[in-house]
Amino acid sequence: AWLRQELQVQELRIAAEEFGSWVARGSLEFAGPWPLAVTLDGEMPTLDAWPSLLDRTLALKASGDLTALLITASMGGSVDVAADASLAPLDPELPFRLSARGNWPGTLALTALTDLPESLASLELTAPLQISASGSLQEQAFQLEGVAAGFGYESVAVRLAGTHRQGLLHIEDLRLQEANRANTIWARGELDYSGQLSWFATLESSGIDLLPLSEYGASRIEGKLLIDGNLDGESWGIFLSETNIKGTVNGLPARIKGYTGIDSQLRLAPSELHAEINDVRLLLEVAQDRASPARLEVVLDDLGLWLKGSGGKLSLQASAAPDWQDFNVRGSLLDIHWQDMGSKSAKLTGAYR
């Protein structure tokens, strides 16, 4: 019904297979900034990929006017979702603010919402999950908070905060922390996709138990890792610009320190990397000018720490020209045995030119 400049809708029903079924009610005044008050209730169409835990019914309310519009939405089901938003449709920059919250009883397996690789099938979430965003067409800020579990870790608080603008995604704070603070990881980084794809990330931990490796013995590490890379067509590069990690793996001292990198042509970047993991000692050296051959040394004092039912010692030394047109390797085996096979000693040599 029309009342002067105001349109009043007592009930408007819309139903179509591709759009679902909806009922709208409300009023709209065709004056000034067009004040309105509208409710929309209905059921979304059937979608093949829609999770069964999410109801397809949606309740939406909008009020205010086209200079300041307030919107609330809710969705029921096993997972209850509620959202609030405000925006200014007449502003060319389209400033907005959004907050959403999801609730459910107990824990929620992520596999119930979407298909995941088998390696991630153990991931679960505990309510609530909160998401907020604000900004404009030019730049947006976002934040996510929740509690997750998986891979042997329980009640891990997850916080993600960052910003986005055209061609650039910046992660200000990614934090994973168990409730008892025994395991903590912080990360920050940036993804630039305005041209050639490039990224960098910093990961730090004051201490984290490597629970997925618990069957091999107690393992815990701490430290810092800086990684960056780029991708342009078939060309890519990935680089550890700084690594300083220490702790224990399988109850033995572990450390990784230095820097290295490699590109799509398998050229090693200038490197100086020292590592000791589960009784393996590794050294990688590549000169800054890459004029002299790269050098790699690997020593393993007890093969049994890596392969059950085996034993013995092995060492390997290799050198390679930057273009890999000249490659040399030599090594030795001492008291090697595995099941019914064994060798008191052996030497390895090889070359490619």
mmCIF file of C-alpha atoms in Angstrom:
data_model
loop_
_atom_site.group_PDB
_atom_site.id
_atom_site.type_symbol
_atom_site.label_atom_id
_atom_site.label_comp_id
_atom_site.label_asym_id
_atom_site.label_seq_id
_atom_site.Cartn_x
_atom_site.Cartn_y
_atom_site.Cartn_z
ATOM 1 C CA ALA A 1 0.000 0.000 0.000
ATOM 2 C CA TRP A 2 1.055 3.587 -0.741
ATOM 3 C CA LEU A 3 0.738 6.254 1.945
ATOM 4 C CA ARG A 4 1.912 9.585 0.538
ATOM 5 C CA GLN A 5 5.618 8.962 -0.154
ATOM 6 C CA GLU A 6 5.801 5.687 1.746
ATOM 7 C CA LEU A 7 5.464 2.171 0.371
ATOM 8 C CA GLN A 8 4.171 -0.318 2.943
ATOM 9 C CA VAL A 9 4.382 -4.045 2.229
ATOM 10 C CA GLN A 10 2.359 -6.241 4.536
ATOM 11 C CA GLU A 11 3.534 -9.437 2.865
ATOM 12 C CA LEU A 12 5.355 -10.245 -0.358
ATOM 13 C CA ARG A 13 6.023 -13.881 -1.229
ATOM 14 C CA ILE A 14 8.619 -14.988 -3.752
ATOM 15 C CA ALA A 15 9.341 -18.605 -4.670
ATOM 16 C CA ALA A 16 11.565 -20.005 -7.414
ATOM 17 C CA GLU A 17 13.666 -23.148 -7.636
ATOM 18 C CA GLU A 18 16.870 -21.231 -8.277
ATOM 19 C CA PHE A 19 16.257 -18.568 -5.579
ATOM 20 C CA GLY A 20 14.357 -20.450 -2.853
ATOM 21 C CA SER A 21 11.232 -19.173 -1.118
ATOM 22 C CA TRP A 22 11.019 -15.831 0.704
ATOM 23 C CA VAL A 23 8.567 -13.605 2.543
ATOM 24 C CA ALA A 24 9.250 -9.860 2.765
ATOM 25 C CA ARG A 25 7.549 -7.266 4.965
ATOM 26 C CA GLY A 26 8.301 -3.633 5.704
ATOM 27 C CA SER A 27 8.195 -0.050 4.555
ATOM 28 C CA LEU A 28 10.245 2.282 2.361
ATOM 29 C CA GLU A 29 9.869 6.060 2.200
ATOM 30 C CA PHE A 30 10.796 7.700 -1.121
ATOM 31 C CA ALA A 31 12.037 10.928 0.433
ATOM 32 C CA GLY A 32 15.377 12.195 1.704
ATOM 33 C CA PRO A 33 17.830 9.315 2.163
ATOM 34 C CA TRP A 34 15.033 6.747 1.747
ATOM 35 C CA PRO A 35 14.409 5.544 5.322
ATOM 36 C CA LEU A 36 13.322 1.909 5.481
ATOM 37 C CA ALA A 37 12.438 -0.964 7.780
ATOM 38 C CA VAL A 38 12.366 -4.383 6.114
ATOM 39 C CA THR A 39 12.289 -8.019 7.247
ATOM 40 C CA LEU A 40 13.045 -10.966 4.993
ATOM 41 C CA ASP A 41 12.459 -14.573 6.046
ATOM 42 C CA GLY A 42 12.878 -17.602 3.879
ATOM 43 C CA GLU A 43 14.695 -20.687 2.757
ATOM 44 C CA MET A 44 17.635 -20.748 0.393
ATOM 45 C CA PRO A 45 17.617 -23.102 -2.605
ATOM 46 C CA THR A 46 19.124 -26.562 -2.343
ATOM 47 C CA LEU A 47 22.868 -26.431 -2.987
ATOM 48 C CA ASP A 48 24.958 -29.560 -3.566
ATOM 49 C CA ALA A 49 27.889 -28.362 -1.468
ATOM 50 C CA TRP A 50 25.794 -26.887 1.361
ATOM 51 C CA PRO A 51 26.813 -28.485 4.723
ATOM 52 C CA SER A 52 24.021 -30.481 6.367
ATOM 53 C CA LEU A 53 24.841 -28.898 9.736
ATOM 54 C CA LEU A 54 23.821 -25.474 8.424
ATOM 55 C CA ASP A 55 20.126 -24.731 8.102
ATOM 56 C CA ARG A 56 18.953 -23.186 4.845
ATOM 57 C CA THR A 57 16.492 -20.864 6.621
ATOM 58 C CA LEU A 58 17.565 -17.243 6.915
ATOM 59 C CA ALA A 59 16.059 -14.330 8.831
ATOM 60 C CA LEU A 60 17.190 -10.841 7.822
ATOM 61 C CA LYS A 61 16.278 -7.375 9.088
ATOM 62 C CA ALA A 62 17.313 -4.009 7.647
ATOM 63 C CA SER A 63 16.653 -0.573 9.122
ATOM 64 C CA GLY A 64 17.909 2.987 8.808
ATOM 65 C CA ASP A 65 18.384 4.684 5.463
ATOM 66 C CA LEU A 66 20.766 4.719 2.513
ATOM 67 C CA THR A 67 23.264 6.905 4.384
ATOM 68 C CA ALA A 68 23.433 4.533 7.360
ATOM 69 C CA LEU A 69 21.937 1.083 6.920
ATOM 70 C CA LEU A 70 21.830 -1.488 9.728
ATOM 71 C CA ILE A 71 21.428 -5.182 8.862
ATOM 72 C CA THR A 72 21.058 -8.225 11.101
ATOM 73 C CA ALA A 73 20.912 -11.816 9.901
ATOM 74 C CA SER A 74 20.551 -15.185 11.594
ATOM 75 C CA MET A 75 20.609 -18.794 10.501
ATOM 76 C CA GLY A 76 19.605 -21.784 12.619
ATOM 77 C CA GLY A 77 20.475 -25.459 12.503
ATOM 78 C CA SER A 78 23.081 -27.509 14.346
ATOM 79 C CA VAL A 79 25.361 -24.523 13.868
ATOM 80 C CA ASP A 80 23.704 -21.248 14.825
ATOM 81 C CA VAL A 81 25.042 -18.214 12.941
ATOM 82 C CA ALA A 82 24.247 -14.566 13.722
ATOM 83 C CA ALA A 83 25.636 -11.474 11.985
ATOM 84 C CA ASP A 84 25.350 -7.695 12.294
ATOM 85 C CA ALA A 85 26.458 -5.189 9.684
ATOM 86 C CA SER A 86 26.331 -1.485 9.005
ATOM 87 C CA LEU A 87 27.121 0.286 5.747
ATOM 88 C CA ALA A 88 26.586 3.513 3.856
ATOM 89 C CA PRO A 89 25.309 2.566 0.367
ATOM 90 C CA LEU A 90 25.346 6.167 -0.934
ATOM 91 C CA ASP A 91 28.991 6.742 -0.019
ATOM 92 C CA PRO A 92 31.269 6.018 -3.033
ATOM 93 C CA GLU A 93 33.820 4.445 -0.662
ATOM 94 C CA LEU A 94 31.104 2.150 0.762
ATOM 95 C CA PRO A 95 32.338 2.135 4.380
ATOM 96 C CA PHE A 96 31.125 -0.897 6.322
ATOM 97 C CA ARG A 97 31.406 -2.829 9.568
ATOM 98 C CA LEU A 98 30.569 -6.512 10.016
ATOM 99 C CA SER A 99 30.579 -8.944 12.932
ATOM 100 C CA ALA A 100 29.496 -12.582 12.874
ATOM 101 C CA ARG A 101 29.363 -15.321 15.489
ATOM 102 C CA GLY A 102 28.856 -19.063 15.196
ATOM 103 C CA ASN A 103 27.686 -21.319 18.043
ATOM 104 C CA TRP A 104 27.178 -25.069 18.341
ATOM 105 C CA PRO A 105 27.141 -27.688 21.113
ATOM 106 C CA GLY A 106 30.301 -29.632 21.892
ATOM 107 C CA THR A 107 32.958 -29.761 19.192
ATOM 108 C CA LEU A 108 32.542 -29.345 15.456
ATOM 109 C CA ALA A 109 34.625 -31.413 13.024
ATOM 110 C CA LEU A 110 35.716 -29.295 10.067
ATOM 111 C CA THR A 111 35.067 -32.276 7.798
ATOM 112 C CA ALA A 112 31.354 -31.776 8.545
ATOM 113 C CA LEU A 113 31.539 -28.362 6.872
ATOM 114 C CA THR A 114 33.878 -28.947 3.964
ATOM 115 C CA ASP A 115 36.054 -31.562 2.299
ATOM 116 C CA LEU A 116 39.549 -31.708 3.764
ATOM 117 C CA PRO A 117 42.661 -33.751 3.002
ATOM 118 C CA GLU A 118 42.994 -36.833 5.190
ATOM 119 C CA SER A 119 45.943 -35.223 6.980
ATOM 120 C CA LEU A 120 43.605 -32.496 8.304
ATOM 121 C CA ALA A 121 40.657 -34.740 9.178
ATOM 122 C CA SER A 122 41.304 -34.519 12.939
ATOM 123 C CA LEU A 123 40.739 -30.742 13.116
ATOM 124 C CA GLU A 124 37.842 -29.653 15.351
ATOM 125 C CA LEU A 125 36.428 -26.324 16.531
ATOM 126 C CA THR A 126 34.885 -25.354 19.851
ATOM 127 C CA ALA A 127 32.279 -22.580 19.946
ATOM 128 C CA PRO A 128 32.125 -19.704 19.622
ATOM 129 C CA LEU A 129 33.796 -18.710 16.357
ATOM 130 C CA GLN A 130 33.868 -14.922 15.932
ATOM 131 C CA ILE A 131 34.667 -12.958 12.784
ATOM 132 C CA SER A 132 34.749 -9.193 12.353
ATOM 133 C CA ALA A 133 35.630 -6.899 9.472
ATOM 134 C CA SER A 134 35.532 -3.191 8.717
ATOM 135 C CA GLY A 135 36.755 -0.742 6.120
ATOM 136 C CA SER A 136 35.771 0.353 2.645
ATOM 137 C CA LEU A 137 36.182 -0.623 -0.987
ATOM 138 C CA GLN A 138 39.802 0.543 -0.831
ATOM 139 C CA GLU A 139 40.994 -1.185 2.336
ATOM 140 C CA GLN A 140 39.600 -3.710 4.788
ATOM 141 C CA ALA A 141 40.621 -4.918 8.243
ATOM 142 C CA PHE A 142 39.593 -8.334 9.559
ATOM 143 C CA GLN A 143 39.872 -10.464 12.678
ATOM 144 C CA LEU A 144 39.010 -14.074 13.519
ATOM 145 C CA GLU A 145 38.971 -15.708 16.960
ATOM 146 C CA GLY A 146 38.158 -19.274 17.906
ATOM 147 C CA VAL A 147 39.325 -22.444 19.658
ATOM 148 C CA ALA A 148 40.600 -25.478 17.755
ATOM 149 C CA ALA A 149 41.951 -28.950 18.434
ATOM 150 C CA GLY A 150 43.793 -31.549 16.370
ATOM 151 C CA PHE A 151 47.086 -33.402 15.823
ATOM 152 C CA GLY A 152 47.182 -34.154 19.565
ATOM 153 C CA TYR A 153 46.785 -30.507 20.650
ATOM 154 C CA GLU A 154 43.745 -29.523 22.719
ATOM 155 C CA SER A 155 41.979 -26.191 23.288
ATOM 156 C CA VAL A 156 44.236 -24.115 21.082
ATOM 157 C CA ALA A 157 43.139 -20.482 20.984
ATOM 158 C CA VAL A 158 43.368 -19.165 17.415
ATOM 159 C CA ARG A 159 43.589 -15.474 16.576
ATOM 160 C CA LEU A 160 44.045 -14.037 13.095
ATOM 161 C CA ALA A 161 44.149 -10.303 12.381
ATOM 162 C CA GLY A 162 45.153 -8.442 9.249
ATOM 163 C CA THR A 163 44.358 -5.954 6.539
ATOM 164 C CA HIS A 164 43.714 -6.115 2.815
ATOM 165 C CA ARG A 165 43.884 -3.587 0.035
ATOM 166 C CA GLN A 166 44.093 -3.994 -3.700
ATOM 167 C CA GLY A 167 46.878 -6.454 -4.463
ATOM 168 C CA LEU A 168 48.158 -6.772 -0.887
ATOM 169 C CA LEU A 169 47.168 -9.039 2.008
ATOM 170 C CA HIS A 170 48.910 -8.257 5.290
ATOM 171 C CA ILE A 171 48.747 -10.607 8.289
ATOM 172 C CA GLU A 172 49.451 -8.542 11.389
ATOM 173 C CA ASP A 173 49.008 -11.311 13.933
ATOM 174 C CA LEU A 174 48.423 -15.051 13.669
ATOM 175 C CA ARG A 175 48.539 -16.670 17.096
ATOM 176 C CA LEU A 176 48.059 -20.286 18.200
ATOM 177 C CA GLN A 177 48.201 -20.906 21.950
ATOM 178 C CA GLU A 178 47.077 -23.839 24.069
ATOM 179 C CA ALA A 179 45.029 -23.051 27.178
ATOM 180 C CA ASN A 180 47.930 -24.011 29.460
ATOM 181 C CA ARG A 181 50.306 -21.843 27.372
ATOM 182 C CA ALA A 182 52.634 -24.835 26.985
ATOM 183 C CA ASN A 183 52.527 -24.568 23.175
ATOM 184 C CA THR A 184 52.542 -21.213 21.423
ATOM 185 C CA ILE A 185 53.218 -20.017 17.873
ATOM 186 C CA TRP A 186 53.126 -16.444 16.544
ATOM 187 C CA ALA A 187 53.280 -15.503 12.885
ATOM 188 C CA ARG A 188 52.999 -12.438 10.688
ATOM 189 C CA GLY A 189 53.517 -11.892 6.998
ATOM 190 C CA GLU A 190 52.433 -10.415 3.707
ATOM 191 C CA LEU A 191 51.206 -11.612 0.321
ATOM 192 C CA ASP A 192 51.606 -9.238 -2.625
ATOM 193 C CA TYR A 193 49.621 -10.248 -5.711
ATOM 194 C CA SER A 194 49.571 -6.873 -7.475
ATOM 195 C CA GLY A 195 52.030 -8.199 -10.080
ATOM 196 C CA GLN A 196 54.557 -10.947 -9.595
ATOM 197 C CA LEU A 197 53.325 -12.995 -6.665
ATOM 198 C CA SER A 198 55.588 -12.563 -3.649
ATOM 199 C CA TRP A 199 55.320 -13.206 0.062
ATOM 200 C CA PHE A 200 57.198 -13.213 3.327
ATOM 201 C CA ALA A 201 56.415 -14.624 6.748
ATOM 202 C CA THR A 202 57.921 -14.660 10.214
ATOM 203 C CA LEU A 203 57.189 -17.552 12.587
ATOM 204 C CA GLU A 204 58.195 -17.531 16.250
ATOM 205 C CA SER A 205 57.611 -19.850 19.188
ATOM 206 C CA SER A 206 58.560 -19.705 22.858
ATOM 207 C CA GLY A 207 58.143 -23.472 22.872
ATOM 208 C CA ILE A 208 56.027 -26.123 21.160
ATOM 209 C CA ASP A 209 55.838 -29.877 21.689
ATOM 210 C CA LEU A 210 56.012 -31.757 18.385
ATOM 211 C CA LEU A 211 53.152 -34.063 19.341
ATOM 212 C CA PRO A 212 52.796 -35.623 15.845
ATOM 213 C CA LEU A 213 56.332 -36.999 16.395
ATOM 214 C CA SER A 214 55.639 -38.281 19.921
ATOM 215 C CA GLU A 215 55.894 -41.942 18.851
ATOM 216 C CA TYR A 216 59.589 -41.308 18.165
ATOM 217 C CA GLY A 217 60.243 -39.756 21.579
ATOM 218 C CA ALA A 218 59.920 -36.413 23.329
ATOM 219 C CA SER A 219 60.375 -33.501 20.919
ATOM 220 C CA ARG A 220 60.104 -29.803 21.696
ATOM 221 C CA ILE A 221 61.498 -26.793 19.846
ATOM 222 C CA GLU A 222 61.553 -23.008 20.095
ATOM 223 C CA GLY A 223 62.937 -20.188 18.008
ATOM 224 C CA LYS A 224 62.368 -18.057 14.946
ATOM 225 C CA LEU A 225 62.014 -18.616 11.204
ATOM 226 C CA LEU A 226 61.893 -16.019 8.386
ATOM 227 C CA ILE A 227 60.770 -17.242 4.969
ATOM 228 C CA ASP A 228 60.041 -15.419 1.721
ATOM 229 C CA GLY A 229 59.408 -16.329 -1.877
ATOM 230 C CA ASN A 230 58.050 -15.366 -5.269
ATOM 231 C CA LEU A 231 56.141 -16.881 -8.162
ATOM 232 C CA ASP A 232 55.967 -15.579 -11.728
ATOM 233 C CA GLY A 233 54.586 -18.047 -14.251
ATOM 234 C CA GLU A 234 56.821 -21.107 -14.124
ATOM 235 C CA SER A 235 59.563 -19.242 -12.279
ATOM 236 C CA TRP A 236 59.665 -19.407 -8.486
ATOM 237 C CA GLY A 237 61.978 -19.005 -5.559
ATOM 238 C CA ILE A 238 61.768 -19.862 -1.867
ATOM 239 C CA PHE A 239 64.240 -18.635 0.725
ATOM 240 C CA LEU A 240 64.958 -19.046 4.415
ATOM 241 C CA SER A 241 66.432 -15.641 5.149
ATOM 242 C CA GLU A 242 66.933 -16.358 8.848
ATOM 243 C CA THR A 243 66.553 -19.534 10.888
ATOM 244 C CA ASN A 244 67.346 -19.981 14.559
ATOM 245 C CA ILE A 245 65.587 -22.984 16.073
ATOM 246 C CA LYS A 246 66.714 -25.130 18.999
ATOM 247 C CA GLY A 247 65.286 -27.808 21.259
ATOM 248 C CA THR A 248 65.082 -31.586 21.338
ATOM 249 C CA VAL A 249 63.877 -34.181 18.816
ATOM 250 C CA ASN A 250 63.509 -37.786 19.948
ATOM 251 C CA GLY A 251 65.064 -36.732 23.246
ATOM 252 C CA LEU A 252 68.255 -35.570 21.503
ATOM 253 C CA PRO A 253 69.529 -31.986 21.109
ATOM 254 C CA ALA A 254 68.300 -30.285 17.946
ATOM 255 C CA ARG A 255 69.167 -26.984 16.292
ATOM 256 C CA ILE A 256 68.833 -25.311 12.917
ATOM 257 C CA LYS A 257 70.602 -22.036 12.272
ATOM 258 C CA GLY A 258 71.442 -20.047 9.163
ATOM 259 C CA TYR A 259 69.995 -19.183 5.792
ATOM 260 C CA THR A 260 69.490 -20.800 2.391
ATOM 261 C CA GLY A 261 67.195 -20.847 -0.634
ATOM 262 C CA ILE A 262 66.505 -22.349 -4.038
ATOM 263 C CA ASP A 263 64.791 -21.246 -7.252
ATOM 264 C CA SER A 264 62.910 -22.927 -10.090
ATOM 265 C CA GLN A 265 66.175 -23.622 -11.936
ATOM 266 C CA LEU A 266 67.405 -25.453 -8.809
ATOM 267 C CA ARG A 267 70.052 -22.810 -8.230
ATOM 268 C CA LEU A 268 71.000 -22.554 -4.585
ATOM 269 C CA ALA A 269 70.962 -19.089 -3.056
ATOM 270 C CA PRO A 270 73.933 -17.968 -0.944
ATOM 271 C CA SER A 271 73.723 -20.263 2.062
ATOM 272 C CA GLU A 272 75.204 -21.032 5.429
ATOM 273 C CA LEU A 273 72.973 -23.551 7.159
ATOM 274 C CA HIS A 274 73.886 -25.702 10.133
ATOM 275 C CA ALA A 275 71.475 -28.338 11.440
ATOM 276 C CA GLU A 276 71.449 -31.142 13.979
ATOM 277 C CA ILE A 277 68.256 -33.215 14.125
ATOM 278 C CA ASN A 278 67.840 -36.653 15.677
ATOM 279 C CA ASP A 279 71.598 -37.267 15.598
ATOM 280 C CA VAL A 280 71.973 -36.104 11.986
ATOM 281 C CA ARG A 281 74.451 -33.270 11.446
ATOM 282 C CA LEU A 282 74.126 -31.206 8.282
ATOM 283 C CA LEU A 283 76.166 -28.364 6.832
ATOM 284 C CA LEU A 284 75.288 -26.459 3.648
ATOM 285 C CA GLU A 285 77.517 -23.666 2.366
ATOM 286 C CA VAL A 286 77.135 -21.574 -0.808
ATOM 287 C CA ALA A 287 79.382 -18.529 -1.312
ATOM 288 C CA GLN A 288 77.789 -15.093 -1.599
ATOM 289 C CA ASP A 289 79.070 -14.668 -5.172
ATOM 290 C CA ARG A 290 78.176 -18.320 -5.982
ATOM 291 C CA ALA A 291 81.456 -18.542 -7.908
ATOM 292 C CA SER A 292 82.816 -21.485 -5.922
ATOM 293 C CA PRO A 293 81.042 -24.866 -5.634
ATOM 294 C CA ALA A 294 78.299 -25.387 -3.076
ATOM 295 C CA ARG A 295 79.275 -27.756 -0.272
ATOM 296 C CA LEU A 296 77.036 -30.224 1.577
ATOM 297 C CA GLU A 297 78.014 -32.498 4.446
ATOM 298 C CA VAL A 298 75.698 -34.990 6.164
ATOM 299 C CA VAL A 299 76.684 -37.281 9.052
ATOM 300 C CA LEU A 300 74.358 -39.825 10.685
ATOM 301 C CA ASP A 301 75.824 -41.643 13.691
ATOM 302 C CA ASP A 302 72.949 -44.098 14.229
ATOM 303 C CA LEU A 303 70.685 -45.153 11.366
ATOM 304 C CA GLY A 304 68.421 -46.869 13.909
ATOM 305 C CA LEU A 305 67.147 -43.490 15.069
ATOM 306 C CA TRP A 306 65.554 -43.027 11.636
ATOM 307 C CA LEU A 307 64.795 -46.603 10.540
ATOM 308 C CA LYS A 308 63.596 -49.098 13.126
ATOM 309 C CA GLY A 309 65.415 -52.402 13.122
ATOM 310 C CA SER A 310 68.525 -50.914 11.549
ATOM 311 C CA GLY A 311 71.858 -49.531 12.721
ATOM 312 C CA GLY A 312 75.183 -48.187 11.590
ATOM 313 C CA LYS A 313 76.819 -44.936 10.645
ATOM 314 C CA LEU A 314 76.921 -43.067 7.364
ATOM 315 C CA SER A 315 78.506 -39.878 6.114
ATOM 316 C CA LEU A 316 78.104 -37.988 2.866
ATOM 317 C CA GLN A 317 79.979 -35.084 1.289
ATOM 318 C CA ALA A 318 78.900 -33.388 -1.937
ATOM 319 C CA SER A 319 79.926 -30.370 -3.978
ATOM 320 C CA ALA A 320 78.186 -28.816 -6.968
ATOM 321 C CA ALA A 321 78.775 -25.918 -9.328
ATOM 322 C CA PRO A 322 76.059 -23.229 -9.287
ATOM 323 C CA ASP A 323 74.692 -24.424 -12.654
ATOM 324 C CA TRP A 324 74.840 -28.118 -11.596
ATOM 325 C CA GLN A 325 77.077 -28.889 -14.601
ATOM 326 C CA ASP A 326 79.722 -30.213 -12.208
ATOM 327 C CA PHE A 327 78.616 -32.454 -9.347
ATOM 328 C CA ASN A 328 80.693 -34.670 -7.041
ATOM 329 C CA VAL A 329 79.652 -36.908 -4.180
ATOM 330 C CA ARG A 330 81.469 -39.264 -1.872
ATOM 331 C CA GLY A 331 80.461 -41.066 1.276
ATOM 332 C CA SER A 332 81.070 -43.977 3.601
ATOM 333 C CA LEU A 333 79.005 -46.596 5.444
ATOM 334 C CA LEU A 334 80.152 -48.325 8.642
ATOM 335 C CA ASP A 335 78.501 -51.337 10.332
ATOM 336 C CA ILE A 336 75.281 -50.824 8.388
ATOM 337 C CA HIS A 337 72.577 -53.428 9.011
ATOM 338 C CA TRP A 338 68.836 -53.712 8.396
ATOM 339 C CA GLN A 339 66.861 -56.897 8.988
ATOM 340 C CA ASP A 340 68.976 -59.698 7.434
ATOM 341 C CA MET A 341 71.170 -57.405 5.357
ATOM 342 C CA GLY A 342 74.374 -55.759 6.456
ATOM 343 C CA SER A 343 77.782 -54.407 5.539
ATOM 344 C CA LYS A 344 80.845 -53.825 7.722
ATOM 345 C CA SER A 345 82.013 -50.922 5.596
ATOM 346 C CA ALA A 346 81.523 -49.408 2.178
ATOM 347 C CA LYS A 347 82.511 -46.309 0.248
ATOM 348 C CA LEU A 348 80.478 -44.294 -2.243
ATOM 349 C CA THR A 349 81.807 -42.057 -4.985
ATOM 350 C CA GLY A 350 80.146 -40.354 -7.904
ATOM 351 C CA ALA A 351 80.560 -37.466 -10.298
ATOM 352 C CA TYR A 352 78.698 -35.704 -13.068
ATOM 353 C CA ARG A 353 80.293 -33.359 -15.588
#
